[in-house]
Amino acid sequence: MGWRRLLLTGACIGATLGLVAVPQMASACVRVDAIVGACAAGEVDSESERVDIIGQIVDGADDSAEETDLVERAGESGSEAQADSPPPPPPMNCSPMNPAICAVPQSEEPPPLDPAQPEPTLTLRDVASFSPGPSGLVSEPSGWAIVGRPVNLIAEAGPVTRAGVLLGRPVEVAFTPVSYEWTASTGERVVAGSAGRSWNELGLPALSSTDTSLRFEQAGRATVRLSVQYSAEYRFAGSGWRGIPGTLSVDAGELELLVGTFRTVLTDGDCRANPDGPGC
């Protein structure tokens, strides 16, 4: 329909300005020729819908003629309409068309803390990331035990203080052991309020019972695990210590014990020196 409208317009202009319609080289008369009356009856080609219209605009003072292709003019007018439309917006990413997005904002220092602002109250969950790690444990005798006789257990856990930043404030968190629990894989268990001490420190002979000793009823291998309960307190920079209700449980470590039996016999001297001696 665009070609038909343009060709009809060209026909009207030709009739007004003295344009001459030149049909394409074809055996049949095209539809535009029929419209301007340049075709004989019955010669209209219904399949042809395009014709090149060339016109001359005659100036009374000048004999020169200017040939104008109306189809090309129609294309130029469309280009001018596109040129009049506003340009598309710049892309929303870093590019030469939009350099503002490429700019990196300068980092700003955090505002100073307001001294009048009250300090936050912390819980055990808030300070869990500061908690002490494994601390280890030892036994007497070292690495073995006798069925029915006590084995003395000693924890190596102690008070721990850690520093860091919490809720945007410098903070110190102090942990103090308040309870120790040793649990054996064979079911034995002991809980004490102290980490334990060696027989020598306690002034006791070997294989004596202590507050932190266990007794095994069967021979074999056993794993003893230590769990320590800590109380916690904290202080922000420039403030005093504040306690946190409750305790924090931390797995402090484990050890393997070989549990065996023994019997008493009379020997003639040292069996290591004379393995074949009486009683050895």
CSV table of C-alpha atoms in Angstrom, one decimal:
chain,number,residue,atom,x,y,z
A,1,MET,CA,0.0,0.0,0.0
A,2,GLY,CA,3.0,2.3,0.6
A,3,TRP,CA,4.0,2.1,-3.1
A,4,ARG,CA,0.4,2.8,-4.3
A,5,ARG,CA,0.1,5.9,-2.2
A,6,LEU,CA,3.4,7.2,-3.4
A,7,LEU,CA,2.7,6.6,-7.0
A,8,LEU,CA,-0.7,8.2,-6.9
A,9,THR,CA,0.8,11.2,-5.3
A,10,GLY,CA,3.4,11.3,-8.1
A,11,ALA,CA,0.6,11.1,-10.7
A,12,CYS,CA,-1.1,14.2,-9.2
A,13,ILE,CA,2.2,16.1,-9.1
A,14,GLY,CA,2.9,15.2,-12.7
A,15,ALA,CA,-0.5,16.4,-13.8
A,16,THR,CA,-0.1,19.7,-12.0
A,17,LEU,CA,3.6,20.5,-12.8
A,18,GLY,CA,3.7,19.0,-16.3
A,19,LEU,CA,5.5,15.8,-15.2
A,20,VAL,CA,5.8,13.0,-17.8
A,21,ALA,CA,5.3,9.4,-16.5
A,22,VAL,CA,7.8,7.1,-18.1
A,23,PRO,CA,6.7,3.4,-17.6
A,24,GLN,CA,9.1,0.6,-17.0
A,25,MET,CA,10.3,-1.4,-20.0
A,26,ALA,CA,7.5,-3.9,-20.0
A,27,SER,CA,5.1,-5.3,-22.6
A,28,ALA,CA,2.0,-4.4,-20.6
A,29,CYS,CA,0.7,-1.1,-19.4
A,30,VAL,CA,1.2,-0.6,-15.7
A,31,ARG,CA,-1.5,0.5,-13.3
A,32,VAL,CA,-0.2,4.1,-12.8
A,33,ASP,CA,-0.3,4.7,-16.6
A,34,ALA,CA,-3.9,3.6,-16.6
A,35,ILE,CA,-4.6,6.1,-13.8
A,36,VAL,CA,-3.2,9.1,-15.7
A,37,GLY,CA,-4.9,7.9,-19.0
A,38,ALA,CA,-1.8,6.9,-20.8
A,39,CYS,CA,-2.9,3.3,-21.6
A,40,ALA,CA,-5.2,1.9,-24.1
A,41,ALA,CA,-8.1,-0.1,-22.8
A,42,GLY,CA,-7.4,-3.6,-21.7
A,43,GLU,CA,-3.5,-3.0,-21.5
A,44,VAL,CA,-3.3,-2.6,-17.7
A,45,ASP,CA,-1.0,-5.1,-16.1
A,46,SER,CA,-2.6,-6.0,-12.7
A,47,GLU,CA,0.6,-7.8,-11.4
A,48,SER,CA,2.8,-4.7,-11.7
A,49,GLU,CA,2.5,-2.3,-8.8
A,50,ARG,CA,5.6,-0.2,-9.1
A,51,VAL,CA,6.7,2.5,-11.6
A,52,ASP,CA,9.5,5.0,-11.6
A,53,ILE,CA,8.1,8.5,-12.0
A,54,ILE,CA,10.6,11.1,-13.3
A,55,GLY,CA,9.5,14.7,-13.5
A,56,GLN,CA,10.9,18.0,-14.7
A,57,ILE,CA,10.2,21.3,-13.0
A,58,VAL,CA,10.5,24.0,-15.6
A,59,ASP,CA,11.6,27.4,-14.4
A,60,GLY,CA,10.5,30.3,-16.6
A,61,ALA,CA,13.8,32.0,-16.2
A,62,ASP,CA,16.0,29.0,-16.6
A,63,ASP,CA,15.8,26.2,-19.2
A,64,SER,CA,17.6,23.7,-16.9
A,65,ALA,CA,15.7,20.7,-15.6
A,66,GLU,CA,16.1,18.9,-12.3
A,67,GLU,CA,15.2,15.2,-12.3
A,68,THR,CA,13.7,14.1,-9.0
A,69,ASP,CA,13.2,10.5,-8.0
A,70,LEU,CA,10.1,10.6,-5.9
A,71,VAL,CA,10.7,7.2,-4.4
A,72,GLU,CA,14.2,8.2,-3.2
A,73,ARG,CA,12.7,11.4,-1.8
A,74,ALA,CA,10.2,9.4,0.2
A,75,GLY,CA,13.2,7.5,1.7
A,76,GLU,CA,14.9,10.7,2.5
A,77,SER,CA,11.9,12.1,4.3
A,78,GLY,CA,11.8,9.0,6.5
A,79,SER,CA,15.4,9.5,7.4
A,80,GLU,CA,14.7,13.1,8.3
A,81,ALA,CA,11.9,11.9,10.6
A,82,GLN,CA,14.3,9.5,12.2
A,83,ALA,CA,16.9,12.3,12.7
A,84,ASP,CA,14.3,14.4,14.4
A,85,SER,CA,13.5,11.7,17.0
A,86,PRO,CA,15.4,12.0,20.4
A,87,PRO,CA,18.5,9.9,20.8
A,88,PRO,CA,18.2,6.7,22.9
A,89,PRO,CA,19.2,6.9,26.5
A,90,PRO,CA,22.8,5.9,27.4
A,91,PRO,CA,23.3,2.3,28.6
A,92,MET,CA,23.1,1.6,32.3
A,93,ASN,CA,26.6,0.3,32.5
A,94,CYS,CA,30.2,1.6,32.4
A,95,SER,CA,30.9,2.9,28.9
A,96,PRO,CA,32.2,6.0,27.2
A,97,MET,CA,28.6,7.1,26.7
A,98,ASN,CA,27.9,6.9,30.4
A,99,PRO,CA,31.2,7.7,32.3
A,100,ALA,CA,29.5,8.6,35.5
A,101,ILE,CA,28.8,5.0,36.3
A,102,CYS,CA,32.5,4.2,35.8
A,103,ALA,CA,33.5,6.5,38.7
A,104,VAL,CA,34.5,4.7,41.9
A,105,PRO,CA,33.2,6.4,44.9
A,106,GLN,CA,35.8,7.3,47.5
A,107,SER,CA,35.6,5.2,50.7
A,108,GLU,CA,34.3,7.1,53.7
A,109,GLU,CA,35.6,6.5,57.2
A,110,PRO,CA,32.9,5.3,59.6
A,111,PRO,CA,31.6,8.0,61.8
A,112,PRO,CA,33.0,8.1,65.3
A,113,LEU,CA,31.1,6.3,68.0
A,114,ASP,CA,28.8,8.5,70.1
A,115,PRO,CA,30.0,8.3,73.7
A,116,ALA,CA,26.5,8.9,74.9
A,117,GLN,CA,25.2,5.9,73.0
A,118,PRO,CA,24.6,3.0,75.4
A,119,GLU,CA,26.7,-0.2,74.9
A,120,PRO,CA,24.9,-3.2,73.5
A,121,THR,CA,24.3,-6.2,75.7
A,122,LEU,CA,25.9,-9.4,74.4
A,123,THR,CA,24.8,-13.0,74.8
A,124,LEU,CA,26.7,-16.3,74.5
A,125,ARG,CA,25.7,-16.6,70.9
A,126,ASP,CA,27.3,-13.2,70.2
A,127,VAL,CA,30.7,-14.2,71.6
A,128,ALA,CA,30.6,-17.9,70.3
A,129,SER,CA,33.1,-17.0,67.6
A,130,PHE,CA,35.6,-15.9,70.2
A,131,SER,CA,35.4,-19.2,72.2
A,132,PRO,CA,38.5,-21.2,73.1
A,133,GLY,CA,39.6,-24.0,70.9
A,134,PRO,CA,40.7,-27.6,71.9
A,135,SER,CA,43.1,-27.6,74.9
A,136,GLY,CA,44.1,-31.3,75.3
A,137,LEU,CA,44.3,-33.6,78.3
A,138,VAL,CA,46.8,-36.2,79.7
A,139,SER,CA,46.5,-39.2,82.0
A,140,GLU,CA,48.5,-41.0,84.8
A,141,PRO,CA,49.6,-43.6,83.9
A,142,SER,CA,50.3,-42.2,80.5
A,143,GLY,CA,48.3,-43.9,77.8
A,144,TRP,CA,47.3,-47.0,79.8
A,145,ALA,CA,45.2,-48.1,82.8
A,146,ILE,CA,44.6,-51.2,85.0
A,147,VAL,CA,41.2,-52.8,85.3
A,148,GLY,CA,39.7,-51.8,88.7
A,149,ARG,CA,42.4,-49.2,89.5
A,150,PRO,CA,42.1,-45.5,89.1
A,151,VAL,CA,43.6,-43.6,86.2
A,152,ASN,CA,44.3,-39.9,87.0
A,153,LEU,CA,43.0,-37.5,84.3
A,154,ILE,CA,44.3,-33.9,83.9
A,155,ALA,CA,42.9,-31.2,81.6
A,156,GLU,CA,45.1,-28.6,80.1
A,157,ALA,CA,42.3,-26.0,79.7
A,158,GLY,CA,42.6,-22.6,81.5
A,159,PRO,CA,41.4,-19.0,81.3
A,160,VAL,CA,41.4,-17.5,77.8
A,161,THR,CA,41.0,-13.8,76.7
A,162,ARG,CA,40.4,-12.9,73.1
A,163,ALA,CA,40.2,-9.5,71.4
A,164,GLY,CA,38.4,-8.4,68.3
A,165,VAL,CA,35.6,-6.3,66.9
A,166,LEU,CA,31.9,-7.0,67.6
A,167,LEU,CA,29.0,-4.9,66.4
A,168,GLY,CA,31.5,-2.3,65.0
A,169,ARG,CA,33.2,-1.8,68.4
A,170,PRO,CA,36.5,-3.0,69.8
A,171,VAL,CA,35.8,-5.7,72.4
A,172,GLU,CA,37.6,-8.2,74.7
A,173,VAL,CA,36.0,-11.4,75.7
A,174,ALA,CA,37.3,-13.5,78.7
A,175,PHE,CA,36.5,-17.2,79.2
A,176,THR,CA,37.0,-19.0,82.5
A,177,PRO,CA,36.6,-22.8,82.9
A,178,VAL,CA,34.0,-23.6,85.6
A,179,SER,CA,33.5,-27.3,85.0
A,180,TYR,CA,35.3,-30.3,83.4
A,181,GLU,CA,33.6,-33.5,82.2
A,182,TRP,CA,35.5,-36.6,81.1
A,183,THR,CA,33.5,-39.3,79.3
A,184,ALA,CA,34.9,-42.7,78.3
A,185,SER,CA,33.6,-44.6,75.3
A,186,THR,CA,33.0,-47.6,77.6
A,187,GLY,CA,30.5,-45.6,79.7
A,188,GLU,CA,32.6,-44.3,82.6
A,189,ARG,CA,32.2,-40.6,83.4
A,190,VAL,CA,33.5,-38.0,85.9
A,191,VAL,CA,32.7,-34.3,86.4
A,192,ALA,CA,34.9,-32.0,88.4
A,193,GLY,CA,35.2,-28.3,89.2
A,194,SER,CA,39.0,-28.3,88.6
A,195,ALA,CA,41.3,-29.4,85.8
A,196,GLY,CA,43.1,-32.0,87.9
A,197,ARG,CA,46.6,-32.3,89.3
A,198,SER,CA,49.3,-35.0,89.1
A,199,TRP,CA,49.8,-37.5,91.9
A,200,ASN,CA,53.1,-35.8,92.7
A,201,GLU,CA,51.5,-32.4,93.0
A,202,LEU,CA,48.9,-33.8,95.3
A,203,GLY,CA,51.4,-35.7,97.4
A,204,LEU,CA,49.8,-39.1,96.6
A,205,PRO,CA,51.3,-42.4,95.6
A,206,ALA,CA,50.7,-43.8,92.1
A,207,LEU,CA,47.3,-45.4,91.4
A,208,SER,CA,45.6,-43.3,94.0
A,209,SER,CA,42.1,-42.0,93.6
A,210,THR,CA,41.6,-38.2,92.8
A,211,ASP,CA,38.7,-35.9,92.0
A,212,THR,CA,39.4,-36.4,88.3
A,213,SER,CA,40.1,-40.2,88.1
A,214,LEU,CA,38.2,-42.9,86.3
A,215,ARG,CA,38.1,-46.7,86.9
A,216,PHE,CA,37.6,-49.2,84.1
A,217,GLU,CA,35.8,-52.5,84.6
A,218,GLN,CA,36.8,-54.2,81.5
A,219,ALA,CA,40.1,-54.7,79.6
A,220,GLY,CA,40.5,-53.4,76.1
A,221,ARG,CA,40.8,-50.0,74.5
A,222,ALA,CA,38.9,-46.9,75.5
A,223,THR,CA,38.6,-43.3,74.3
A,224,VAL,CA,38.2,-40.5,76.8
A,225,ARG,CA,36.8,-37.2,75.7
A,226,LEU,CA,36.9,-33.9,77.6
A,227,SER,CA,34.3,-31.2,77.6
A,228,VAL,CA,34.9,-27.9,79.3
A,229,GLN,CA,32.2,-25.4,80.5
A,230,TYR,CA,33.3,-21.8,80.3
A,231,SER,CA,31.8,-18.7,81.8
A,232,ALA,CA,32.2,-15.5,79.7
A,233,GLU,CA,32.5,-11.8,80.3
A,234,TYR,CA,33.2,-8.9,78.0
A,235,ARG,CA,34.2,-5.3,77.9
A,236,PHE,CA,34.1,-2.7,75.1
A,237,ALA,CA,37.0,-0.1,74.8
A,238,GLY,CA,36.9,2.2,77.7
A,239,SER,CA,34.3,0.3,79.7
A,240,GLY,CA,34.3,-2.2,82.6
A,241,TRP,CA,33.8,-6.0,82.5
A,242,ARG,CA,30.3,-7.3,82.1
A,243,GLY,CA,29.3,-10.9,82.7
A,244,ILE,CA,27.1,-13.0,80.3
A,245,PRO,CA,24.6,-15.4,81.9
A,246,GLY,CA,25.1,-19.1,81.3
A,247,THR,CA,28.1,-21.2,80.2
A,248,LEU,CA,29.6,-22.2,76.9
A,249,SER,CA,30.5,-25.8,76.3
A,250,VAL,CA,33.7,-26.5,74.3
A,251,ASP,CA,35.1,-29.9,73.2
A,252,ALA,CA,38.6,-29.7,74.5
A,253,GLY,CA,40.1,-33.0,73.1
A,254,GLU,CA,40.4,-36.7,73.6
A,255,LEU,CA,42.9,-39.5,74.3
A,256,GLU,CA,43.2,-43.3,73.8
A,257,LEU,CA,43.9,-45.6,76.7
A,258,LEU,CA,44.9,-49.3,76.7
A,259,VAL,CA,43.2,-51.0,79.7
A,260,GLY,CA,44.7,-54.2,81.0
A,261,THR,CA,44.8,-56.6,84.0
A,262,PHE,CA,47.6,-57.6,86.3
A,263,ARG,CA,48.5,-60.2,88.9
A,264,THR,CA,51.1,-60.3,91.7
A,265,VAL,CA,53.6,-63.1,91.8
A,266,LEU,CA,56.8,-63.9,93.8
A,267,THR,CA,59.9,-63.9,91.7
A,268,ASP,CA,63.6,-64.5,92.2
A,269,GLY,CA,65.0,-61.1,91.1
A,270,ASP,CA,64.1,-59.0,88.1
A,271,CYS,CA,62.2,-60.8,85.4
A,272,ARG,CA,63.5,-58.5,82.8
A,273,ALA,CA,67.1,-59.5,83.6
A,274,ASN,CA,66.1,-63.2,84.1
A,275,PRO,CA,63.0,-63.9,82.1
A,276,ASP,CA,63.3,-67.6,82.8
A,277,GLY,CA,63.5,-67.2,86.6
A,278,PRO,CA,61.0,-68.5,89.1
A,279,GLY,CA,57.6,-66.7,88.8
A,280,CYS,CA,58.6,-64.9,85.6
